[in-house]
XYZ file of C-alpha atoms in Angstrom:
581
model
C 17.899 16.003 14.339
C 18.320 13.767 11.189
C 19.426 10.498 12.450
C 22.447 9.444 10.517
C 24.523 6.306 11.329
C 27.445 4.509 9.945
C 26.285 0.885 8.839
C 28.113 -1.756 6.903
C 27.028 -4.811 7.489
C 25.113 -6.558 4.585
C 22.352 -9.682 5.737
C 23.679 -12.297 5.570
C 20.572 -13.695 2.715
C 21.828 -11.046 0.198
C 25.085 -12.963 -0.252
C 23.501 -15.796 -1.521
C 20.468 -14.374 -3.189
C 21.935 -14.610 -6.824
C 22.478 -18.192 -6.368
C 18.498 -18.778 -5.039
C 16.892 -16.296 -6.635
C 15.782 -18.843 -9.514
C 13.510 -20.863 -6.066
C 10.171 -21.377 -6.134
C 8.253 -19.588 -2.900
C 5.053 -21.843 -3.839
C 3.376 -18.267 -4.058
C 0.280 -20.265 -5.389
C -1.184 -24.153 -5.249
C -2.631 -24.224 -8.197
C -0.919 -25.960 -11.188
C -1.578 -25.947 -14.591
C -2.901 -29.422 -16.155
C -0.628 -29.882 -18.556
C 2.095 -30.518 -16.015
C 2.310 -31.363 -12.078
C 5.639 -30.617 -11.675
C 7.569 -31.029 -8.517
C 5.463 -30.806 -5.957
C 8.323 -31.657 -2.503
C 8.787 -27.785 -1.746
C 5.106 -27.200 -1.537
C 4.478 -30.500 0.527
C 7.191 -29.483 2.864
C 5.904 -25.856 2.978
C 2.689 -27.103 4.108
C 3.998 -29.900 6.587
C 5.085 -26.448 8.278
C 2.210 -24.171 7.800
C 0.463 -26.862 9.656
C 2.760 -26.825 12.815
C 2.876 -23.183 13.389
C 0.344 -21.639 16.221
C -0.866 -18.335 15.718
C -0.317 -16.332 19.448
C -3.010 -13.806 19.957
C -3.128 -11.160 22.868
C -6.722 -11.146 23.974
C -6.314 -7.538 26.015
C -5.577 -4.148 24.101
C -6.087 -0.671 23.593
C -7.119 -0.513 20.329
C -10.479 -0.989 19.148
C -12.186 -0.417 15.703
C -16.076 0.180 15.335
C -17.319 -0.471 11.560
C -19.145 2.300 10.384
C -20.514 1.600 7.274
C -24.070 1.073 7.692
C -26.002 4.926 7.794
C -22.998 6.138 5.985
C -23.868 5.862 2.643
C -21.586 4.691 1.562
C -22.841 1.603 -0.637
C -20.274 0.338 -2.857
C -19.073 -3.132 -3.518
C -15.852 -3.979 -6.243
C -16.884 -6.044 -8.638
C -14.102 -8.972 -10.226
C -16.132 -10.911 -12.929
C -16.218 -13.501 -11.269
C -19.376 -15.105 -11.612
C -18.671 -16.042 -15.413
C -16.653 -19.171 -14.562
C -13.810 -18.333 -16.858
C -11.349 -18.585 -13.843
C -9.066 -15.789 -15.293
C -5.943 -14.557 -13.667
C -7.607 -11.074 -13.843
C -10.386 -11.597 -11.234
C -7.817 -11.983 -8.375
C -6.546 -8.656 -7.756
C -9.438 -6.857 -6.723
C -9.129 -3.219 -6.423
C -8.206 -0.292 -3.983
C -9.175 3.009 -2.542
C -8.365 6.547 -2.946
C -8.628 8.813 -0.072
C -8.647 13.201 -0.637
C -10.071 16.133 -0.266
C -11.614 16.919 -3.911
C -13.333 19.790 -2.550
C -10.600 21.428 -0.487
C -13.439 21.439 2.790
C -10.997 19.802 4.946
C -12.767 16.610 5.454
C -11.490 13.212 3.622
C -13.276 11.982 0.721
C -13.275 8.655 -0.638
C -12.982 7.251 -4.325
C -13.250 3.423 -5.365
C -12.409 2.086 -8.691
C -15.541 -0.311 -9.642
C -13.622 -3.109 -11.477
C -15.793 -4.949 -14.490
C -17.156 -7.480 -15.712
C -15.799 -10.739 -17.833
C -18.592 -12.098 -20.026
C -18.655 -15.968 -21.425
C -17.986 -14.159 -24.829
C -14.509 -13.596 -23.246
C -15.479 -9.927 -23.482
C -14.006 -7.660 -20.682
C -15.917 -4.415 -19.588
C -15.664 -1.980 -16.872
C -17.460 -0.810 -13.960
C -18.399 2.383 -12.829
C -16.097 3.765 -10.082
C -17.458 5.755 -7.423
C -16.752 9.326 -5.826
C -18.375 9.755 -2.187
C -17.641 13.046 -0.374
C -17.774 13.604 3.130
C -20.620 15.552 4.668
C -18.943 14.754 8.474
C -20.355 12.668 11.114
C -19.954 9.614 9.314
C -21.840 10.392 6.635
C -21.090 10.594 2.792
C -23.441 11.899 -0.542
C -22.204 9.941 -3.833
C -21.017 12.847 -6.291
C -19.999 10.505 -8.873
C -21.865 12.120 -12.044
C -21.819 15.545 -10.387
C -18.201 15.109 -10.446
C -17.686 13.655 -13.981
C -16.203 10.804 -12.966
C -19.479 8.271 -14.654
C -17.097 6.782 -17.444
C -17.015 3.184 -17.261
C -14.477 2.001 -20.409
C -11.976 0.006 -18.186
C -11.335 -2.885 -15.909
C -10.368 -1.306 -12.737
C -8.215 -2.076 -10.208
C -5.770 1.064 -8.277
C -5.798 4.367 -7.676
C -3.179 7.090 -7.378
C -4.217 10.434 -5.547
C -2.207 13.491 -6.481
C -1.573 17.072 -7.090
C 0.410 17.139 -10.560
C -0.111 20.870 -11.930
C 0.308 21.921 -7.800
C -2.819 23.701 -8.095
C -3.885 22.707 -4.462
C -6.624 20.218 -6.159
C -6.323 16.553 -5.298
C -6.440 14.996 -9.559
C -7.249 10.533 -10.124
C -4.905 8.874 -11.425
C -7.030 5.053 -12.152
C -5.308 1.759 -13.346
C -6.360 -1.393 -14.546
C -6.452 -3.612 -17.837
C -5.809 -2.411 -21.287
C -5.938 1.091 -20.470
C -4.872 3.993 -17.754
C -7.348 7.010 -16.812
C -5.989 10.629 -15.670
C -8.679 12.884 -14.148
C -7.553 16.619 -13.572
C -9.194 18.003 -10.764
C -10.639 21.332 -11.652
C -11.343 23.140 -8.760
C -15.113 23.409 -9.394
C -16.176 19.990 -8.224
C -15.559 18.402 -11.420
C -12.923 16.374 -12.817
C -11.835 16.513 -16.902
C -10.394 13.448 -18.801
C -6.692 14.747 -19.736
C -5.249 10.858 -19.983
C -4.386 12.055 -23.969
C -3.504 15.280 -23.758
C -0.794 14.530 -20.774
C 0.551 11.919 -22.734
C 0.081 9.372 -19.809
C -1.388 6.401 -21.985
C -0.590 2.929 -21.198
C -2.219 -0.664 -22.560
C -0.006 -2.496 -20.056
C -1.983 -4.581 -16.870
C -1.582 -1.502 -14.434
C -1.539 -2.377 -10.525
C -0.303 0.099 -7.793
C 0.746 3.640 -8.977
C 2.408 6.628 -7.103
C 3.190 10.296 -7.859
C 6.747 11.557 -6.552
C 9.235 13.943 -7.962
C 11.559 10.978 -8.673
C 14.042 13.311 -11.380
C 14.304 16.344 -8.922
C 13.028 18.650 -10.897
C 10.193 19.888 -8.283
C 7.288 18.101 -10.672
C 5.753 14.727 -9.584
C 6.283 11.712 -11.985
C 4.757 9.004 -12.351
C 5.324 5.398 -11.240
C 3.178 2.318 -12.450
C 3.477 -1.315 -11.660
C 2.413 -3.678 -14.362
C 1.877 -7.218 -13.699
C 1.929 -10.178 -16.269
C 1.587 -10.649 -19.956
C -2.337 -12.178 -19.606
C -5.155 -12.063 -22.235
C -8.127 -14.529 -23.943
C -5.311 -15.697 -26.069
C -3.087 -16.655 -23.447
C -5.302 -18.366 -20.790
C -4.275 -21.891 -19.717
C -6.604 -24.114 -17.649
C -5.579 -24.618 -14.464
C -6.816 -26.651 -11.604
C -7.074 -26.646 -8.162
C -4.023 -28.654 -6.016
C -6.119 -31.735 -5.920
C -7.075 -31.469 -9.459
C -10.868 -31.714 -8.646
C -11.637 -27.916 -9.602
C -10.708 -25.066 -11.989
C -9.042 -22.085 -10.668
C -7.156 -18.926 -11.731
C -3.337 -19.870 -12.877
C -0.447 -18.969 -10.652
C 1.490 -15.691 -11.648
C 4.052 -18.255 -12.360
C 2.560 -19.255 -15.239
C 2.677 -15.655 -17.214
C 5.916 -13.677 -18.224
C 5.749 -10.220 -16.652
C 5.427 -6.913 -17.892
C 8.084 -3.854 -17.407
C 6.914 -1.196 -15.031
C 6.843 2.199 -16.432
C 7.842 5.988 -15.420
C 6.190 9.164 -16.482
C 8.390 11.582 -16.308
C 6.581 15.093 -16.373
C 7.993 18.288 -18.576
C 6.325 20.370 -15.865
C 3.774 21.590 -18.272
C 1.099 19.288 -17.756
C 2.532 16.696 -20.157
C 4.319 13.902 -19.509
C 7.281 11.453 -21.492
C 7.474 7.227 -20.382
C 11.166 7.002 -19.570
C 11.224 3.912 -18.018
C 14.555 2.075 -20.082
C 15.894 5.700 -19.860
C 15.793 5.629 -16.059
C 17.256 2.492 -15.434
C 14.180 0.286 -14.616
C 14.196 -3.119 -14.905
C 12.191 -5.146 -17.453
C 11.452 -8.573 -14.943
C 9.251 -7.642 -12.375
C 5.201 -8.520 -11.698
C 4.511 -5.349 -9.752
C 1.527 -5.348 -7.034
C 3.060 -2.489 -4.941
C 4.764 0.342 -4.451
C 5.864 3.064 -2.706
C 8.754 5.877 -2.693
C 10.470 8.089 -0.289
C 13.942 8.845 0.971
C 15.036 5.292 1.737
C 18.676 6.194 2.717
C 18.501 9.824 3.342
C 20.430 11.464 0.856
C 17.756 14.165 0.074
C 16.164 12.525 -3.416
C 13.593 9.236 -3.811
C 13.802 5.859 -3.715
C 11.194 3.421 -4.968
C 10.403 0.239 -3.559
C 8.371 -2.159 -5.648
C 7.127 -5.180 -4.637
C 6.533 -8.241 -7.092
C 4.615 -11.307 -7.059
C 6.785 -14.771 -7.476
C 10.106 -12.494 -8.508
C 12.288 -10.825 -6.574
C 10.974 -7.057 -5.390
C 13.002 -4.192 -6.638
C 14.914 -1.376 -4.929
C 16.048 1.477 -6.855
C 18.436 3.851 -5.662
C 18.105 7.434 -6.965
C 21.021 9.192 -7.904
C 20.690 12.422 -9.682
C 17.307 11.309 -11.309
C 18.644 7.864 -12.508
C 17.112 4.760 -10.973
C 19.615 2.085 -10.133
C 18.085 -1.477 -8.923
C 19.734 -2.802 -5.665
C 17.116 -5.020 -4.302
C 19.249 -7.838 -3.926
C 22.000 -6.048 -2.501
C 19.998 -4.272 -0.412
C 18.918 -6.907 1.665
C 15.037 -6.530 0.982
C 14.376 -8.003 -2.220
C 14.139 -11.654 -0.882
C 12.937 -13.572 2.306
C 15.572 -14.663 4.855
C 15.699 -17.770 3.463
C 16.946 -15.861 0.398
C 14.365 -16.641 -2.125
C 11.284 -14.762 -3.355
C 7.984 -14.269 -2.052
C 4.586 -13.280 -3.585
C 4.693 -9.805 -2.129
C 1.919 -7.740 -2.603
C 0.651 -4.777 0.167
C 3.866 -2.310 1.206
C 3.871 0.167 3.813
C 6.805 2.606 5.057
C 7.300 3.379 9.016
C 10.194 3.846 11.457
C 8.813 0.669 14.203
C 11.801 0.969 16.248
C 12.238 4.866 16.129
C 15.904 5.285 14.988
C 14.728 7.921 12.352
C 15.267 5.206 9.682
C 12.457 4.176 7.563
C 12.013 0.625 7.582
C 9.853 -1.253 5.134
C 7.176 -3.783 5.803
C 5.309 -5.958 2.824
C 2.305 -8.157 2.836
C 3.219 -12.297 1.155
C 1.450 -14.894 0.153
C 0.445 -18.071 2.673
C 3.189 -20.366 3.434
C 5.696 -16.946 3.626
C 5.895 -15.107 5.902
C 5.091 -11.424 6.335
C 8.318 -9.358 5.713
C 9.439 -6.352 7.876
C 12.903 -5.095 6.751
C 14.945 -3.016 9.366
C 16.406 -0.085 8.019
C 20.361 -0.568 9.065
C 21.038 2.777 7.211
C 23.395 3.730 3.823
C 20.503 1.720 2.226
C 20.847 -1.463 3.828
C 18.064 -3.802 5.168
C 17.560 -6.650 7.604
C 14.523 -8.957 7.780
C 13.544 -8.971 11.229
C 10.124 -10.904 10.900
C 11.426 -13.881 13.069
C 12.830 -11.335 16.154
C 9.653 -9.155 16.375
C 7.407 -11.708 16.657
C 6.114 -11.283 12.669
C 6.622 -15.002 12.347
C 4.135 -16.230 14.874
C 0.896 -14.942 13.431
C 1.658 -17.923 11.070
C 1.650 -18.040 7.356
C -1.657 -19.377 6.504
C -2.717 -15.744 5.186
C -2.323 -13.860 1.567
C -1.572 -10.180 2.707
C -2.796 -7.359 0.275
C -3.458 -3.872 1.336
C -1.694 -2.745 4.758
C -0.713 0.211 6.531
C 2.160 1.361 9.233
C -0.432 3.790 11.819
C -0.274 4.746 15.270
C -4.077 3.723 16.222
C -3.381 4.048 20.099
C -1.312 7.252 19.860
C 1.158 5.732 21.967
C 4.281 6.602 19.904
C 4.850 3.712 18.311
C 3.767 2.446 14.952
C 1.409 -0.630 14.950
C 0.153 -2.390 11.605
C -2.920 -3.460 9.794
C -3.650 -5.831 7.366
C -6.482 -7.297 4.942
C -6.336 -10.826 3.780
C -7.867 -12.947 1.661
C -7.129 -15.697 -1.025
C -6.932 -15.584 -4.528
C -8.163 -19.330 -5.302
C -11.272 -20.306 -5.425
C -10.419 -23.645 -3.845
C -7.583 -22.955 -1.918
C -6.047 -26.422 -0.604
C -5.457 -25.070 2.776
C -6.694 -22.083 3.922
C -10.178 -20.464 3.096
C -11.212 -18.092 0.598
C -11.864 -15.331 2.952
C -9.787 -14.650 5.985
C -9.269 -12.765 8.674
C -7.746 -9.224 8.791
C -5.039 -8.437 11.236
C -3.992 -5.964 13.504
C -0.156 -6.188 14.682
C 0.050 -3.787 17.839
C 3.793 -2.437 18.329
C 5.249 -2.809 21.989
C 7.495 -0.207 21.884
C 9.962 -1.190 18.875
C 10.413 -4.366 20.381
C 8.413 -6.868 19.110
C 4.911 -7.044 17.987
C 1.820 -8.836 19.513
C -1.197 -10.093 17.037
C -4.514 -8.389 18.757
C -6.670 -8.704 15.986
C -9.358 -10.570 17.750
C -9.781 -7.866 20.406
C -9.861 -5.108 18.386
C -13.531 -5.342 16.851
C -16.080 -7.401 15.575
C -14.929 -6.557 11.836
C -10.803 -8.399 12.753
C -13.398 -11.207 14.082
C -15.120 -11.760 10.506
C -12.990 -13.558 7.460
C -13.297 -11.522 4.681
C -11.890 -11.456 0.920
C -9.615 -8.248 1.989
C -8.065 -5.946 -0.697
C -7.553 -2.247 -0.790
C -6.779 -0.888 2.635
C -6.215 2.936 3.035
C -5.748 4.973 6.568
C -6.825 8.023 6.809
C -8.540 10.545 10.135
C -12.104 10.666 8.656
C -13.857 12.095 11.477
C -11.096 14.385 12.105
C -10.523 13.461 15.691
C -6.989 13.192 16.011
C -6.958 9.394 15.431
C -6.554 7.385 12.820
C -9.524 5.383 10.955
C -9.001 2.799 8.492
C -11.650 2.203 4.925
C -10.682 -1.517 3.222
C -12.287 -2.933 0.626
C -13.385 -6.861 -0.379
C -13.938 -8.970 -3.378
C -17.181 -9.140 -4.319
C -18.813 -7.571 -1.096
C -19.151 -4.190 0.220
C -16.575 -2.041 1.487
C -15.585 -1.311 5.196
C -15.207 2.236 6.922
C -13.870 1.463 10.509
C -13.921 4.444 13.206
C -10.907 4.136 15.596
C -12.070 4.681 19.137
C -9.152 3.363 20.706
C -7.878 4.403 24.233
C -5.728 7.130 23.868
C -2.107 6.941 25.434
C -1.741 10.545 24.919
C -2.050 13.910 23.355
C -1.996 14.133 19.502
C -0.686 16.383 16.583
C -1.556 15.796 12.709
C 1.066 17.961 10.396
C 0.122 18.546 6.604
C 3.115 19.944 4.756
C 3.122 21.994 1.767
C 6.457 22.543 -0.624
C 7.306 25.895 -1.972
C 10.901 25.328 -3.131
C 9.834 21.939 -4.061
C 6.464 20.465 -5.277
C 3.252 21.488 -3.415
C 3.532 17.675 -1.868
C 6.913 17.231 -0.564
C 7.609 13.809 -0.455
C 10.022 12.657 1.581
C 10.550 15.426 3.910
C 10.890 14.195 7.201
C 9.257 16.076 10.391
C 10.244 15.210 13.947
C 8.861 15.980 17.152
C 10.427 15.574 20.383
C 8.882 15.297 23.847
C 9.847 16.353 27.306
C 10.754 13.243 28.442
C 13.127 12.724 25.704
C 10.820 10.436 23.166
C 11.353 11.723 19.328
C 9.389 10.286 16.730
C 9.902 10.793 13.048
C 7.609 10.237 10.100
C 8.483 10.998 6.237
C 5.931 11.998 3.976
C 6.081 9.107 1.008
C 3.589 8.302 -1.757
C 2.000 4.824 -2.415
C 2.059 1.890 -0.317
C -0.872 -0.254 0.678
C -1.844 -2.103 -1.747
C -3.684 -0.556 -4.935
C -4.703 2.363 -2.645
C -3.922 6.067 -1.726
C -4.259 6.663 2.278
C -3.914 10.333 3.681
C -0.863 12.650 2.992
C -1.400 14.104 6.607
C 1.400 13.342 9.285
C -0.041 11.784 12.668
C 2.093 11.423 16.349
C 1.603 11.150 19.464
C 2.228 14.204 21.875
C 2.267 12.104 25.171
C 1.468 14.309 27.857
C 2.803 17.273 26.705
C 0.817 20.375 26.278
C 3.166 21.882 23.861
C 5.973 20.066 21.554
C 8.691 21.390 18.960
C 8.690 20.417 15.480
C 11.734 19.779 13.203
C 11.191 19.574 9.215
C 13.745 18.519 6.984
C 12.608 19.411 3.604
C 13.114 17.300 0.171
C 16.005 20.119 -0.901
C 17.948 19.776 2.103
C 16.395 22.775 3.562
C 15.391 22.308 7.667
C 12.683 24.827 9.262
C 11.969 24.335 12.848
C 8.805 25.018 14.945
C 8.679 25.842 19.337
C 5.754 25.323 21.095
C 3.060 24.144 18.778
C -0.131 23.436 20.413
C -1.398 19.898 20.612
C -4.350 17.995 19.796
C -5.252 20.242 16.590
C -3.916 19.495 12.889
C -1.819 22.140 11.359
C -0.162 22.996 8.088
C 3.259 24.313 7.409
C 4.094 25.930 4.375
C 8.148 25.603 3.629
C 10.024 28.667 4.354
């Protein structure tokens, strides 16, 4: 049922990305005083900006309810802000972890706090913050209980995974000058084993991911780095019109290499980033990895800010980079954007997984079509991506089917880095991209809720079934403000099914197998398990489609080893889990 085609064209961008690739994208006004550099590109980019109209469909099925108030949930990430020191470092904001850390079936939620910058140019963390789910919409903070009270580091991501397979969900927590590496230990606890797995990094950590990227059945470990900031290297920098200080432009900075943790399968775990074949040029915000071209081992996608994003193609357990040949490492006007959020989906249902990333304003949001043997066209323009506008700075996102019609629609949180942005405001308004049917998609953010209504400073976005309804709810979180936990009471197109997978010949998570289910009428959807995406965030590892009307529905699982197990006549509207056979 694996749909495998033979592809050869390469976009048409690709073939002249080497000679752009050195462009500016104008990922950020703000300039550094000491120079004001050419400033035509921007002027033009904004003379457009200002001509575009944003289309939005006023009637839709989907509808999120925020949930937040009773829920407990009372947790707001905290940037530093409010020193004045203007530092590169209070613009990323941080994400959200969703999993089950007591194995109860019900989603629980973890946030990394952030910190604190004092006018001593001293940088502290904030406590980050366990809740667990006690159903109904309501959540008990377990943060001490847990051991999780340790406040040493600026905090920004957070990777959820199972490394020792133990069927415990461990914390993997990133930020600046120092990475944290919680073992979950079954008793409601979590123990410190950063040291002893030799997982130690004093690199600017973003987005992380756990996959089983050698083939060896364990999960390694991806981590995006940014840029080479500290005290000591901390230009002023001013607003476009010069009147105000804000943070400096990535531009300014020279970025940091990414780095792989490969694990021995003991516990332990060996950086072997240069070994692997990883670049050394990239200002990581994002990624996520899964079986981009089908060939049975894992792909990473990474995507940079102000550089072009990487794709590495895995062959045998060595990473080779062929973003630009690829087709999805630039815009389609073949230079780089400020990419940040990623997600993974199949919007057209061809059983290829296509990408989708999150830009900065005057760029346009990327989807990349999945044209098979690991090629990639930007579509943006042709599915109606373009004409939501490019006024917004896209950070955590997600690829979800919130009306259970089949198709996958997609979410978004926005909001700007600057302080005094020159054209669009500070906070902004989320979106939600509803999918008609592979064939375009329609902006319905401002009928979906009051919450797509209200600009916020967006961040961390992660999906997840909290309420364990069959649909899919979404938890973001903000700069500086509290956190959102939306309910998805959307009017359902049809039956549902959630799949959870679990590896025996490979690891406990089996990322990318691929599962399949076909209706009567002849629909197939597929979905791959991957890890990371969003933006700084881990959503659910839980498989969600749409049954239609059927009652009953075959499954087909192709399995990370090349291994397929099929299923007749599963019941709908329940979640089940399938253990590899």
């Amino acid at each position: 049922m694996r749909k495998r085609k033979n592809y050869f064209a390469l976009t048409v961008y690709s073939l002249v990305a080497a000679a752009l690739a050195g462009g500016s994208s104008g990922c950020d006004p703000v300039r550094d005083v000491s120079t004001d550099g050419d400033r035509t590109a921007t002027r033009q980019a904004s003379a457009a900006a200002s001509r575009e109209q944003e289309i939005v469909q006023t009637e839709t099925s989907i509808q999120m309810i925020a949930r937040t108030e009773a829920s407990g949930v009372e947790f707001s990430y905290q940037n530093g802000e409010t020193s004045n020191l203007y530092t590169i470092l209070e613009t990323l904001g941080g994400g959200v972890g969703v999993l089950d850390f007591d194995a109860d079936g019900n989603a629980d939620l973890f946030f990394p706090g952030g910190g604190e910058v004092t006018e001593t140019e001293e940088i502290r963390g904030r406590q980050s913050v366990l809740y667990r789910n006690e159903t109904n919409w309501k959540f008990g903070d377990v943060t001490v209980l847990a051991s999780l009270n340790q406040a040493d580091t600026y905090t920004h991501g957070v990777a959820v995974c199972d490394y020792d397979d133990d069927g415990f969900s461990d914390i993997l927590i990133t930020g600046y000058g120092q990475l944290q590496f919680y073992r979950n230990q079954g008793d409601g606890t979590f123990r410190d084993v950063a040291s002893i797995s030799g997982i130690s990094s004093a690199q600017w950590s973003t987005s992380a991911a756990f996959a089983d990227v050698s083939g060896d059945r364990h999960p390694d470990l991806y981590i995006c780095n940014y840029v080479n900031w500290s005290f000591d290297n901390n230009p002023i920098c001013r607003s476009s019109n010069g009147q105000n200080r804000d943070p400096c432009s990535p531009r300014r900075f020279d970025p940091l290499p990414d780095s792989l943790f490969v694990s021995a399968g003991d516990g332990t775990f060996v950086e072997c980033a240069v070994g692997m074949g990883l670049s050394q040029e990239g200002k990581g915000l994002g990624v996520v990895i899964a079986d981009l071209d089908l060939d049975d081992d894992l792909d990473v996608y990474v995507t940079n800010d102000t550089v072009p994003n990487f794709l590495y193609r895995n062959d045998a357990g060595h990473l080779t980079e062929q973003g630009l040949t690829s087709g999805s490492a630039l815009n389609a006007m073949g230079t780089p954007d400020g990419s940040m959020g990623v997600s993974l989906g199949d919007f057209n249902a061809d059983g290829l997984p296509d990408l989708w990333v999150a830009n900065f304003e005057q760029e346009n949001f990327a989807l990349y079509r999945n044209e098979g043997r690991l090629q990639f066209q930007p579509v943006s323009l042709s599915m109606g991506i373009a004409r939501i506008g490019s006024q917004y700075v896209g950070w955590g996102t997600a690829f979800t089917d919130f009306d259970l019609d089949g198709d996958e629609d997609l979410v978004v949180a926005n909001g700007h880095v600057n302080r005094h942005p020159a054209r669009n405001n500070v906070r902004q308004l989320p979106l939600m991209l509803e999918n008609d049917q592979g064939t375009r998609f329609n902006n319905v953010s401002e009928a979906v809720g009051s919450y797509f209504s209200t600009p916020h400073r967006g961040r961390g976005l992660a999906a997840v079934d909290i309420d364990n309804d069959g649909d899919t709810d979404l938890v973001v979180t903000h700069l500086n403000e509290p956190v959102e936990l939306l309910e998805n009471e959307s009017k359902r197109e049809g039956n549902w099914l959630q799949v959870r997978l679990v590896g025996t010949s490979v690891g406990r998570i089996p990322v990318g197998a691929q599962v399949a289910i076909r209706l009567s009428d002849s629909r197939e959807w597929t979905r791959q398990l991957y890890m990371g995406g969003s933006y700084l965030s881990s959503s659910d590892d839980t498989l969600s489609f749409s049954a239609g009307s059927d009652q009953y529905v075959d499954l087909h699982i192709h399995w990370p080893d090349g291994n397929d197990q099929t299923l007749s006549k599963v019941a709908v509207n329940q979640r089940i889990t399938v253990i590899q056979q």
